[in-house]
JSON list of C-alpha atoms in Angstrom, two decimals:
[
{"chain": "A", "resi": 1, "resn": "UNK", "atom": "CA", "xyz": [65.17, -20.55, 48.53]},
{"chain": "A", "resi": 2, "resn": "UNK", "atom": "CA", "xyz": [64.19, -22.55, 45.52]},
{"chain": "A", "resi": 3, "resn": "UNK", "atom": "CA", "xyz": [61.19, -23.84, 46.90]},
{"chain": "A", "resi": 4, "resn": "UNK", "atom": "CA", "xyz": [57.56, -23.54, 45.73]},
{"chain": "A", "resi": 5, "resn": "UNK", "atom": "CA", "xyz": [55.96, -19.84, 46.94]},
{"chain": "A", "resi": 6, "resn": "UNK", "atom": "CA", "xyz": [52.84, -18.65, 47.25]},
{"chain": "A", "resi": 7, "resn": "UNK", "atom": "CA", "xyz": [51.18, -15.11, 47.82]},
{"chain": "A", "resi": 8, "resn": "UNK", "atom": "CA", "xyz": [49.58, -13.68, 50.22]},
{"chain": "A", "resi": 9, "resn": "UNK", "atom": "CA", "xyz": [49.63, -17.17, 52.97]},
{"chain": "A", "resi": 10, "resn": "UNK", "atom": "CA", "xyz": [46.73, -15.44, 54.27]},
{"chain": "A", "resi": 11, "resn": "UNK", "atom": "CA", "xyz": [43.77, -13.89, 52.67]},
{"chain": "A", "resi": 12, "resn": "UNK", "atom": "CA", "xyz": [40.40, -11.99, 54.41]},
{"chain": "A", "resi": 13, "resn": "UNK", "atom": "CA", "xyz": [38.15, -11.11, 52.36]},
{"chain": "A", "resi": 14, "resn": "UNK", "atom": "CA", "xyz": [33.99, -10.19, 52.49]},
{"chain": "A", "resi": 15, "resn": "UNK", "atom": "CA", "xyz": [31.79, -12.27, 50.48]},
{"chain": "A", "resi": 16, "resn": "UNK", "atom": "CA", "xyz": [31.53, -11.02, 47.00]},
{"chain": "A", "resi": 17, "resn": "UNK", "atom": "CA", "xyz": [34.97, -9.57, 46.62]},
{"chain": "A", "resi": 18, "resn": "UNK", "atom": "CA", "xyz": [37.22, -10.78, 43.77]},
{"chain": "A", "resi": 19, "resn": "UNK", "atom": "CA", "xyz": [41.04, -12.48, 45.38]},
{"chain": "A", "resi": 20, "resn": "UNK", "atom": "CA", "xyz": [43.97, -13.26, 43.16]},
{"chain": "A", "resi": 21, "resn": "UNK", "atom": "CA", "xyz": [46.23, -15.97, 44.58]},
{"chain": "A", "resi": 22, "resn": "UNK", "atom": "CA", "xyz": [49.94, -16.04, 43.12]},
{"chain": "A", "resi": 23, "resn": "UNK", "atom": "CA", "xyz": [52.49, -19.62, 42.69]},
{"chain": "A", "resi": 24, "resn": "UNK", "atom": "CA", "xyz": [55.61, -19.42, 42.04]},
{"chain": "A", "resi": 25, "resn": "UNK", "atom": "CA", "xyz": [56.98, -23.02, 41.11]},
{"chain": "A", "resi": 26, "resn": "UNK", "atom": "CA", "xyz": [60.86, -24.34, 41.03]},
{"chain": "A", "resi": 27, "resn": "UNK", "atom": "CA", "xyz": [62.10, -22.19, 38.41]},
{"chain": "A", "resi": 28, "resn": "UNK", "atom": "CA", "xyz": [62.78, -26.05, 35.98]},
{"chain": "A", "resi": 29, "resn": "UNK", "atom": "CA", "xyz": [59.12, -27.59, 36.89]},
{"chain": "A", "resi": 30, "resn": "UNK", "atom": "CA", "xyz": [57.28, -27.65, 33.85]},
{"chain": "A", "resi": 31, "resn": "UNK", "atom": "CA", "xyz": [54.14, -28.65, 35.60]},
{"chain": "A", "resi": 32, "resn": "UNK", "atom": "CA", "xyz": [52.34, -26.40, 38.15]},
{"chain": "A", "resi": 33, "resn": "UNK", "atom": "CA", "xyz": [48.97, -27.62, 39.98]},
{"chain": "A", "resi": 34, "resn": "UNK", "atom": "CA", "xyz": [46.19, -26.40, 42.28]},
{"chain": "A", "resi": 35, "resn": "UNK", "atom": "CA", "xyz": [44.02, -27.87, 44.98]},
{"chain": "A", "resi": 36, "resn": "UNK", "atom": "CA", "xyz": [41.98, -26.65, 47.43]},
{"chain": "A", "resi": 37, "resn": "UNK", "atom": "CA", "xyz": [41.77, -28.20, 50.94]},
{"chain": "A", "resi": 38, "resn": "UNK", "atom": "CA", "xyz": [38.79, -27.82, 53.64]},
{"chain": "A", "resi": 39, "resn": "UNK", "atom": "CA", "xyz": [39.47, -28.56, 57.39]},
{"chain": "A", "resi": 40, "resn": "UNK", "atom": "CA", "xyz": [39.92, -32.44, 58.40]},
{"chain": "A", "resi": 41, "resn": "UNK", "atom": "CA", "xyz": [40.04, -33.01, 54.52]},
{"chain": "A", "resi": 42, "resn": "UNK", "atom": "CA", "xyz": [43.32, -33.93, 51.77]},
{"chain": "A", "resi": 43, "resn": "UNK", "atom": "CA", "xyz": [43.76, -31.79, 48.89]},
{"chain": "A", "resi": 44, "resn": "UNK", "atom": "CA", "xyz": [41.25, -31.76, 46.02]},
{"chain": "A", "resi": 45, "resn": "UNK", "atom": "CA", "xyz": [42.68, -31.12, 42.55]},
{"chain": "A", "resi": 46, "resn": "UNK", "atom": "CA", "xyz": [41.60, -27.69, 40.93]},
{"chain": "A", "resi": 47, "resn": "UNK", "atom": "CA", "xyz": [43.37, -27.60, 37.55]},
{"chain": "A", "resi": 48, "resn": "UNK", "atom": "CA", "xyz": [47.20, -28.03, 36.43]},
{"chain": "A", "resi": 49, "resn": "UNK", "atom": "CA", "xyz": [48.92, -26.38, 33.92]},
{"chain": "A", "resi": 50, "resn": "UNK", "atom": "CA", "xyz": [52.03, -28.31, 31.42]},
{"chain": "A", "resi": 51, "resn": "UNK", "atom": "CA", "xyz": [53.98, -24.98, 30.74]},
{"chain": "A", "resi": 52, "resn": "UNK", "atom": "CA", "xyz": [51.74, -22.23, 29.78]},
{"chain": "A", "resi": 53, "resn": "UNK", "atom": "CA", "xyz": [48.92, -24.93, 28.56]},
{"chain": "A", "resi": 54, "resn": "UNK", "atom": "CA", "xyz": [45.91, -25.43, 31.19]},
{"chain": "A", "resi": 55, "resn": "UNK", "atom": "CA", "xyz": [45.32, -29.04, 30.56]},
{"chain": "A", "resi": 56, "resn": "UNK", "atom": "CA", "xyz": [42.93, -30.13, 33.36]},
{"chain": "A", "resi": 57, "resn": "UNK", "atom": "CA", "xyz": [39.86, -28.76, 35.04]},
{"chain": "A", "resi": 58, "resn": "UNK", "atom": "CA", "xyz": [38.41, -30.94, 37.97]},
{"chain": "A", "resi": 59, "resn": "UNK", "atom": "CA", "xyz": [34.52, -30.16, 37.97]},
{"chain": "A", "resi": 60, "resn": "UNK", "atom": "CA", "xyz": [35.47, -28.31, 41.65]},
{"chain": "A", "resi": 61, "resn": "UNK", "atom": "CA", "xyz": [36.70, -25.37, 39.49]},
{"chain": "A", "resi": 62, "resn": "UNK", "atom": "CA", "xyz": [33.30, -23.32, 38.72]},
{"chain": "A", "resi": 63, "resn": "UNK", "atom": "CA", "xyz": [32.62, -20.67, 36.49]},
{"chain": "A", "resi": 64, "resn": "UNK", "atom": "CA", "xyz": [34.31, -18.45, 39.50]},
{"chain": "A", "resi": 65, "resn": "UNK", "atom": "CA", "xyz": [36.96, -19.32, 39.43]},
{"chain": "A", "resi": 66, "resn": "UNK", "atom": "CA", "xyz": [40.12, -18.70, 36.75]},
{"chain": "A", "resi": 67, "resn": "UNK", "atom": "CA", "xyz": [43.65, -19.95, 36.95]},
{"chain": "A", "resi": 68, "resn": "UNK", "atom": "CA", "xyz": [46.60, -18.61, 34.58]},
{"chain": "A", "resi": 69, "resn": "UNK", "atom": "CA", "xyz": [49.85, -19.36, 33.81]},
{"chain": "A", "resi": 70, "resn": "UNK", "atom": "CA", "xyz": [50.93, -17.17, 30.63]},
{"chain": "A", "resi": 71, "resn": "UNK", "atom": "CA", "xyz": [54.44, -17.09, 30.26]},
{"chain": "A", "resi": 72, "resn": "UNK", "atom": "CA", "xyz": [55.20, -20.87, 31.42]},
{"chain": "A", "resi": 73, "resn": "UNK", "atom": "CA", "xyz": [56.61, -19.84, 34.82]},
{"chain": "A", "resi": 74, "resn": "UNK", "atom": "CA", "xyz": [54.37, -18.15, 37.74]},
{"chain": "A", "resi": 75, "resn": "UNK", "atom": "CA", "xyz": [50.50, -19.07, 37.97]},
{"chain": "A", "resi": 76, "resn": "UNK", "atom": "CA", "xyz": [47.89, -16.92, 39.28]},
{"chain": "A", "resi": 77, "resn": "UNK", "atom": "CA", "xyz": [44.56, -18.25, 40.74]},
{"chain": "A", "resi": 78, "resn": "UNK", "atom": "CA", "xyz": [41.75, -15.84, 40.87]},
{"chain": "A", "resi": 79, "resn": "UNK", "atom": "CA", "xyz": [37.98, -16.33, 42.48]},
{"chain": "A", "resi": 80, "resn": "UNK", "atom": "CA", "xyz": [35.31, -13.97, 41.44]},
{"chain": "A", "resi": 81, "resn": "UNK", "atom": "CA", "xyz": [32.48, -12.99, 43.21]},
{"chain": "A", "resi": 82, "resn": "UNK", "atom": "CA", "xyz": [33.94, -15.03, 46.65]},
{"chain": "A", "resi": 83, "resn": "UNK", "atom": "CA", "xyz": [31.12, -16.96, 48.92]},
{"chain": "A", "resi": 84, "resn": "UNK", "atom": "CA", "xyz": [31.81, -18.47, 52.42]},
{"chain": "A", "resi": 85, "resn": "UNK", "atom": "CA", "xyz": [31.96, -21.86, 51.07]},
{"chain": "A", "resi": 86, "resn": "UNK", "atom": "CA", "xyz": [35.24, -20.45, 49.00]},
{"chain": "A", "resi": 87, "resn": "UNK", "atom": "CA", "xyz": [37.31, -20.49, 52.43]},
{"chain": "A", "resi": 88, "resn": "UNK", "atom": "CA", "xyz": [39.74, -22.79, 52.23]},
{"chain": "A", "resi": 89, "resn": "UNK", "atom": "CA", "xyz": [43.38, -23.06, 52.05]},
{"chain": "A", "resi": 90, "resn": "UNK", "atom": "CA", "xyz": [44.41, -22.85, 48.48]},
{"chain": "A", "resi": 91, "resn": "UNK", "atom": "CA", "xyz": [47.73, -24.90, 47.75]},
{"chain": "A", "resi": 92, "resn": "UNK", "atom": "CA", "xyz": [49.98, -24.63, 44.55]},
{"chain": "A", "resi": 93, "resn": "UNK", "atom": "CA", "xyz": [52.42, -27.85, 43.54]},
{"chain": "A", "resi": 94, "resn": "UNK", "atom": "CA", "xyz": [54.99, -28.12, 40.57]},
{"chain": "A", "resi": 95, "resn": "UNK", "atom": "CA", "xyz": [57.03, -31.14, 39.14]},
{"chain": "A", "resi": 96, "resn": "UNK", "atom": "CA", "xyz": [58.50, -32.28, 36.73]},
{"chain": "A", "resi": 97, "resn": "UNK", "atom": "CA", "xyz": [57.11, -33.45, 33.41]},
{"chain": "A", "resi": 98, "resn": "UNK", "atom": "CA", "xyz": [56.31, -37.38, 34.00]},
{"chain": "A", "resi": 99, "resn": "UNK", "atom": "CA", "xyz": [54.70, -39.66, 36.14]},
{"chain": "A", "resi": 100, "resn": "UNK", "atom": "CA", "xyz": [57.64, -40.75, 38.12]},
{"chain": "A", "resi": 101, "resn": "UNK", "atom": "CA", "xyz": [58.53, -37.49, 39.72]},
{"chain": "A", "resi": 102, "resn": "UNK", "atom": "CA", "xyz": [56.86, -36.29, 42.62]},
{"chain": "A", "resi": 103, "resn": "UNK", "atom": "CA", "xyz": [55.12, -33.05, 43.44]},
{"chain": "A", "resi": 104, "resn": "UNK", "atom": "CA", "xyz": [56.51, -30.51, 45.62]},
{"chain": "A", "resi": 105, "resn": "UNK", "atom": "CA", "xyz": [54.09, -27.88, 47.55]},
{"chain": "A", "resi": 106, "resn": "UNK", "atom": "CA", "xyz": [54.09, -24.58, 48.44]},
{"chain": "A", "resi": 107, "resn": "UNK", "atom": "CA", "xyz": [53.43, -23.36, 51.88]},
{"chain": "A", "resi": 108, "resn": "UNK", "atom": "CA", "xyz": [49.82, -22.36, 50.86]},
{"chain": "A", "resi": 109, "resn": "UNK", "atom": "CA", "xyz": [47.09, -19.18, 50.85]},
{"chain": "A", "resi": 110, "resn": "UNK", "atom": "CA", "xyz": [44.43, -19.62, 53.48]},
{"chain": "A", "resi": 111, "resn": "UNK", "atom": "CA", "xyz": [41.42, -18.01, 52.33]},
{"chain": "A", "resi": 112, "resn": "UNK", "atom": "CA", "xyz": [38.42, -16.92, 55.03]},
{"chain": "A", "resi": 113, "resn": "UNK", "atom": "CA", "xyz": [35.39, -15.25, 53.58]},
{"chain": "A", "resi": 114, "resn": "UNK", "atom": "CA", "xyz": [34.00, -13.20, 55.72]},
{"chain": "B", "resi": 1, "resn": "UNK", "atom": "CA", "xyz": [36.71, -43.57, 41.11]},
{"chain": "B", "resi": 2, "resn": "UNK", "atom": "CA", "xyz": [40.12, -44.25, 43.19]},
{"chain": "B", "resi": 3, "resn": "UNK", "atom": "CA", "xyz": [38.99, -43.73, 46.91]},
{"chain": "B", "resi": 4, "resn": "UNK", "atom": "CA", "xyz": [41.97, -43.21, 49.60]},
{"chain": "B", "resi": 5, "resn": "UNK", "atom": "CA", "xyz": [41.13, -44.37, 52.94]},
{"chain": "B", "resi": 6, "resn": "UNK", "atom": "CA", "xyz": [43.69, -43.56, 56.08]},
{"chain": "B", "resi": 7, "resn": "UNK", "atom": "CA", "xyz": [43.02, -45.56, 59.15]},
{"chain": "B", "resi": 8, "resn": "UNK", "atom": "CA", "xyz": [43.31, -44.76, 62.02]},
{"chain": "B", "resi": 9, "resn": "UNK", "atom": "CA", "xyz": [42.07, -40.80, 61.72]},
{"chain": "B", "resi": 10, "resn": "UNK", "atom": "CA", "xyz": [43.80, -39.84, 64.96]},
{"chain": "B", "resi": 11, "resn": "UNK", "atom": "CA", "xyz": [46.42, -41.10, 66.87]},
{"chain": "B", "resi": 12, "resn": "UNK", "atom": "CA", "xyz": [48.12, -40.19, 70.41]},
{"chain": "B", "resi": 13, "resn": "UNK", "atom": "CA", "xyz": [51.12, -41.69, 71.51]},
{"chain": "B", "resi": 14, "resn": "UNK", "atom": "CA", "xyz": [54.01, -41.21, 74.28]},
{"chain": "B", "resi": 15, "resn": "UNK", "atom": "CA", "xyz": [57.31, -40.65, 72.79]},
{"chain": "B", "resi": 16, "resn": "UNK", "atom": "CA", "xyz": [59.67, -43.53, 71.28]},
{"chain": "B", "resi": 17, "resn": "UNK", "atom": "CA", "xyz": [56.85, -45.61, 70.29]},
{"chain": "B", "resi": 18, "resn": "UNK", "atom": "CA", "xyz": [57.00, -47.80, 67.15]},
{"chain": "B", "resi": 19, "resn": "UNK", "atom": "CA", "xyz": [54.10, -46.64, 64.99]},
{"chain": "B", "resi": 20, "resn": "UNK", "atom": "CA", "xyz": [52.12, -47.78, 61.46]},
{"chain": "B", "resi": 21, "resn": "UNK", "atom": "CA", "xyz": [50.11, -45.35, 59.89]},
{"chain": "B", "resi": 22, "resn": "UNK", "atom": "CA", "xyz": [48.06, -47.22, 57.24]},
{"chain": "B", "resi": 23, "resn": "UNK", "atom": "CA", "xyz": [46.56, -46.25, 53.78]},
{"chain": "B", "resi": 24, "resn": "UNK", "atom": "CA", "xyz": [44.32, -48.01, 51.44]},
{"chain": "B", "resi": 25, "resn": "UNK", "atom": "CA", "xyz": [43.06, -47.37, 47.86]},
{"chain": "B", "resi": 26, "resn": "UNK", "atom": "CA", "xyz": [40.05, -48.99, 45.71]},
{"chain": "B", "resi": 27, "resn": "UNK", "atom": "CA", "xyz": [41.69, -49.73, 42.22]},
{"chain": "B", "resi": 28, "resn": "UNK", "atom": "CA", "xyz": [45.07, -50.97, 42.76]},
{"chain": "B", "resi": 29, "resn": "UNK", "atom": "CA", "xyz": [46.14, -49.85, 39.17]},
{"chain": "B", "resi": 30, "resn": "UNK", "atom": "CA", "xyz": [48.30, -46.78, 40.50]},
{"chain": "B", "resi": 31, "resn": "UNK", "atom": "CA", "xyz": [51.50, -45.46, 39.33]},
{"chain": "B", "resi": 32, "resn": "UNK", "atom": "CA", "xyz": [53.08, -44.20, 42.14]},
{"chain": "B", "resi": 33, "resn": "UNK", "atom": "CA", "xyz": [52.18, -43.90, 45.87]},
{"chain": "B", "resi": 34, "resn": "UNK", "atom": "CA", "xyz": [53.28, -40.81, 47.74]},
{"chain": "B", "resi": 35, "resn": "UNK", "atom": "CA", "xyz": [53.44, -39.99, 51.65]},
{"chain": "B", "resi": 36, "resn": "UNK", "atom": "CA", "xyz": [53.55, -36.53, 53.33]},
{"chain": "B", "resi": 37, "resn": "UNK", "atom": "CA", "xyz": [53.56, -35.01, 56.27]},
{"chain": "B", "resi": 38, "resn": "UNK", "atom": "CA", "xyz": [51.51, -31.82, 56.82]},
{"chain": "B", "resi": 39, "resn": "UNK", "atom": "CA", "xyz": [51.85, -29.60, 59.80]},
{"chain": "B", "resi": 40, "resn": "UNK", "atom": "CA", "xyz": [48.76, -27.39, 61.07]},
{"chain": "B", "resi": 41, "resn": "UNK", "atom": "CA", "xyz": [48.35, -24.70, 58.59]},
{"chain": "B", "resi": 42, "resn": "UNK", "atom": "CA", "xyz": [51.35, -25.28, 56.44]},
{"chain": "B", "resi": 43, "resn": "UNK", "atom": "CA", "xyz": [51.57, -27.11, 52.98]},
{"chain": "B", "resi": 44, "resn": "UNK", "atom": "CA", "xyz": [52.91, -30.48, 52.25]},
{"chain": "B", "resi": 45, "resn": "UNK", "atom": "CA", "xyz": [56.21, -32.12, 52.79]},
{"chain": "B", "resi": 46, "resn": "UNK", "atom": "CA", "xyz": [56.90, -34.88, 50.91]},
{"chain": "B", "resi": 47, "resn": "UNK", "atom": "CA", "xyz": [58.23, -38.48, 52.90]},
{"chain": "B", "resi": 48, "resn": "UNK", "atom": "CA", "xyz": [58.80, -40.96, 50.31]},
{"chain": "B", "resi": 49, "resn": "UNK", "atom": "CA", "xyz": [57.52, -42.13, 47.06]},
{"chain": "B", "resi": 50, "resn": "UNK", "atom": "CA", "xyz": [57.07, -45.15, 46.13]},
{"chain": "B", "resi": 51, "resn": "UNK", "atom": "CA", "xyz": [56.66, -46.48, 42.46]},
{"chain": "B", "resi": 52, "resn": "UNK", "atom": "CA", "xyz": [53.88, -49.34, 41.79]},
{"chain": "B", "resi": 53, "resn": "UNK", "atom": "CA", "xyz": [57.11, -51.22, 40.34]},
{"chain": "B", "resi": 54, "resn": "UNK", "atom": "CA", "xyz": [58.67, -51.21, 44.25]},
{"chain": "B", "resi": 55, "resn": "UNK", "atom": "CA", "xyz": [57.63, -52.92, 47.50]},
{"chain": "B", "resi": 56, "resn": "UNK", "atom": "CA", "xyz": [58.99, -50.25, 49.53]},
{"chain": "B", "resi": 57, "resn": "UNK", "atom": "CA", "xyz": [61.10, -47.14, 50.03]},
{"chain": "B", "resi": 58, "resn": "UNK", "atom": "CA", "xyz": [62.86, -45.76, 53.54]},
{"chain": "B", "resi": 59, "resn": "UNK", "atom": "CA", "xyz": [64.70, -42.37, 54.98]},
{"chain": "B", "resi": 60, "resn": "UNK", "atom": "CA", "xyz": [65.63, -42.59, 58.05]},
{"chain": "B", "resi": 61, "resn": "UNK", "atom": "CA", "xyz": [63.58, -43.70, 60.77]},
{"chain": "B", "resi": 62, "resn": "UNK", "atom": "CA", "xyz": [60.60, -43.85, 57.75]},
{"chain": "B", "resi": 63, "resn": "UNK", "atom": "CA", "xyz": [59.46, -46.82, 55.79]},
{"chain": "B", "resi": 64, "resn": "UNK", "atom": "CA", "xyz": [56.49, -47.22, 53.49]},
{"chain": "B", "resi": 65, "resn": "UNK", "atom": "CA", "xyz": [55.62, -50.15, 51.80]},
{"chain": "B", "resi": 66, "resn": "UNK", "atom": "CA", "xyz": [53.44, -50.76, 49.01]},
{"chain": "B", "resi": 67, "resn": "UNK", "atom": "CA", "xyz": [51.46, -53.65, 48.19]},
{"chain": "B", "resi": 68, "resn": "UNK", "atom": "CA", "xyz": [49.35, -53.12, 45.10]},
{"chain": "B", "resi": 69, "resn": "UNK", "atom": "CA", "xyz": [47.59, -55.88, 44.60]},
{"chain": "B", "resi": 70, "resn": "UNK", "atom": "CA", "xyz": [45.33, -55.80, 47.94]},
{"chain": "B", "resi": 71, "resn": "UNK", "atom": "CA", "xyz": [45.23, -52.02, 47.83]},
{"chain": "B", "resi": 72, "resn": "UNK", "atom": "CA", "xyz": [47.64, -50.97, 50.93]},
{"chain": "B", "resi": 73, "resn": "UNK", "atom": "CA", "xyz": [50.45, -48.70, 51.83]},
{"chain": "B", "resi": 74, "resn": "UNK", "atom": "CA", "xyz": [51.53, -48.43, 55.44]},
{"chain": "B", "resi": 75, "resn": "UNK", "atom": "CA", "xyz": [54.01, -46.06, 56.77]},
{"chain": "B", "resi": 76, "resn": "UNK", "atom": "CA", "xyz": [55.76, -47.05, 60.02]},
{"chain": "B", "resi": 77, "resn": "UNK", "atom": "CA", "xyz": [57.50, -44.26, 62.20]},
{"chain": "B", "resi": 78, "resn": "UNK", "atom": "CA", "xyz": [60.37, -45.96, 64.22]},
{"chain": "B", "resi": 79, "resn": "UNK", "atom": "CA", "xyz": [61.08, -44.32, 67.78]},
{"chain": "B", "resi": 80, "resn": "UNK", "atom": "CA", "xyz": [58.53, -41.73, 67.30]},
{"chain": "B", "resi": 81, "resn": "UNK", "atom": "CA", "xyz": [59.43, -38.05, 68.60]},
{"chain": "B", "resi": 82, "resn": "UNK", "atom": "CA", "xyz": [57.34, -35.06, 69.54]},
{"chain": "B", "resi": 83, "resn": "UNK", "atom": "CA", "xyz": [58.69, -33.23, 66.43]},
{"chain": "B", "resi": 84, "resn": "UNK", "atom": "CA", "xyz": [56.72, -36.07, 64.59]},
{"chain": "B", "resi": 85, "resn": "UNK", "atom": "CA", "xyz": [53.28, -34.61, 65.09]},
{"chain": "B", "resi": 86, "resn": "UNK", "atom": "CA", "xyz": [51.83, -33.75, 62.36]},
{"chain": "B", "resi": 87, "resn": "UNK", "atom": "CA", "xyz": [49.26, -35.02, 59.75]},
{"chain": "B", "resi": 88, "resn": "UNK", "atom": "CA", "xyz": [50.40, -38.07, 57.55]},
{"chain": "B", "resi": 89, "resn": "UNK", "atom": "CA", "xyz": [48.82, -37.63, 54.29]},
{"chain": "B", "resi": 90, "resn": "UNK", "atom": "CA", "xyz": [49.03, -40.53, 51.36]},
{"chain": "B", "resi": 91, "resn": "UNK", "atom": "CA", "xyz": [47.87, -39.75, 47.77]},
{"chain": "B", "resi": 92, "resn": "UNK", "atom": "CA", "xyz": [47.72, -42.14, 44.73]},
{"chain": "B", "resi": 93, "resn": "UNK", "atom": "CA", "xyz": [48.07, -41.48, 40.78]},
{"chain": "B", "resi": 94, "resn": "UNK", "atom": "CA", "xyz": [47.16, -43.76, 38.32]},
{"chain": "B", "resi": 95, "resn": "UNK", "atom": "CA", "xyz": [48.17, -44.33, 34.91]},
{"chain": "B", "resi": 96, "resn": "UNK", "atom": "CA", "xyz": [45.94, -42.40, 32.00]},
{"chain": "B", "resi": 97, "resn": "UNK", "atom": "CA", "xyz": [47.99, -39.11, 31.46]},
{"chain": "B", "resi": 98, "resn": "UNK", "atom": "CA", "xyz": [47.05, -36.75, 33.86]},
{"chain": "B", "resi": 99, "resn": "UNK", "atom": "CA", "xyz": [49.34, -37.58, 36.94]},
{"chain": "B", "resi": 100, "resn": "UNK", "atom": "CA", "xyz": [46.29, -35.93, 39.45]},
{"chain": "B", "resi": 101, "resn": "UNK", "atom": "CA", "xyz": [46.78, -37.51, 42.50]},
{"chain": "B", "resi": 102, "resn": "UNK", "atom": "CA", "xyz": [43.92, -38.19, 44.86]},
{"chain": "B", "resi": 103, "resn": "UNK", "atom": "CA", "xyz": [44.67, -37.92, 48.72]},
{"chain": "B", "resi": 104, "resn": "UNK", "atom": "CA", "xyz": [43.03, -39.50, 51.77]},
{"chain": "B", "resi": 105, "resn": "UNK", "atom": "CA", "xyz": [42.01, -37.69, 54.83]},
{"chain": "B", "resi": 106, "resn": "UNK", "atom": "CA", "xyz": [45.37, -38.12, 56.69]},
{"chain": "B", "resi": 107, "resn": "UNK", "atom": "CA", "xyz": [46.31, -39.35, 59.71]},
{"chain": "B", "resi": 108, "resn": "UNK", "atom": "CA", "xyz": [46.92, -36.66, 62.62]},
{"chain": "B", "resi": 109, "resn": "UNK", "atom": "CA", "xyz": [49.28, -37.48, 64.94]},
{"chain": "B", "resi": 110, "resn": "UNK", "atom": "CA", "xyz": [50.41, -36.32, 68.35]},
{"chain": "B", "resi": 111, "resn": "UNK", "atom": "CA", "xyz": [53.15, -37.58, 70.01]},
{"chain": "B", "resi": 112, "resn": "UNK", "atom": "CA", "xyz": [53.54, -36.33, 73.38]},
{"chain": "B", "resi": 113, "resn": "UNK", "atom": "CA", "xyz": [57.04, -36.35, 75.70]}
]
């Protein structure tokens, strides 16, 4: 499959407890993204990366919370510290460099803090 | 501050129905307008894009069209199907270098047999 991945798809955790989220993009897509999205809501941007560069931070993305993506490829998304309002379902993206092309999205980690 | 708006929130229809989901946006300076489908607890599926440059784009029994200048997208579902249910998302980007899109709420739809 050369689709985005991302690990776990589900996540339980207790409030306070540090989670790592992993994204795997399509292995040519320069440009990797996360949102997060709430019940009844669309996605809300998080940060994306061009390569191994983080070039965007939406004001969502607190202190908490940390996303890498060292060697260009695979991004990791970690949340410190975890509070009930964390819970969410956490979705990756990837594209192409450029405007024109579209984003493609992973299947996505849903996060419950307990 | 682009704001997406999807009317209607929630729609029910019998199967084979003829339907328009509809999407509008606040500053009709976009790039590119994208639909997807989303199914309960899964990611996103991308339907069609469509650039600010076109006035529509189809796949099969899907059409969106695009008309920038008073802010709308709609995306009409011919002979709708029970596989169709889902949630119809539309997101915008606009021009300025960082290519973040900004969704609405979607539209979730059941179509029943």
């Amino acid at each position: 499959d050369t689709g985005v991945s991302q690990n776990p798809r589900h996540k339980i955790t207790k409030r306070g407890q540090n989670v790592t989220f992993r994204c795997d993009p399509i292995s040519e897509h320069n440009r990797l993204y996360w949102y997060r999205q709430t019940l009844g809501q669309g996605p809300e941007f998080l940060t994306y990366f061009q390569n191994e560069a983080q070039l965007e931070k939406s004001r969502l993305l607190s202190d908490r919370f940390s996303a890498e993506r060292p060697k260009g490829s695979f991004s990791t998304l970690e949340i410190q510290r975890t509070e009930q309002g964390d819970s969410a379902m956490y979705l990756c993206a990837s594209s192409l460099e450029g405007d024109l092309y579209e984003q493609y999205f992973g299947p996505g980690t849903r996060l419950t803090v307990t | 501050k682009q704001e997406v708006t999807q009317i209607p929130a929630a729609l029910s229809v019998p199967e084979g129905e003829n339907l328009v989901l509809n999407c509008s946006f606040t500053d009709s300076a976009i790039y590119n307008l994208q639909w997807f489908r989303q199914d309960p607890g899964k990611g996103l599926t991308s339907l069609l894009l469509i650039q600010s440059s076109q006035r529509e784009q189809t796949s099969g029994r899907l059409n969106a069209s695009l008309d920038k200048s008073s802010g709308r997208s709609t995306l009409y579902i011919a002979a709708s199907q029970p596989g169709d249910s889902a949630t119809y998302l539309c997101a915008v980007r606009q021009p300025g270098g960082s290519y973040i899109p900004t969704f609405g709420r979607g539209t979730s739809l059941i179509v029943h047999p």
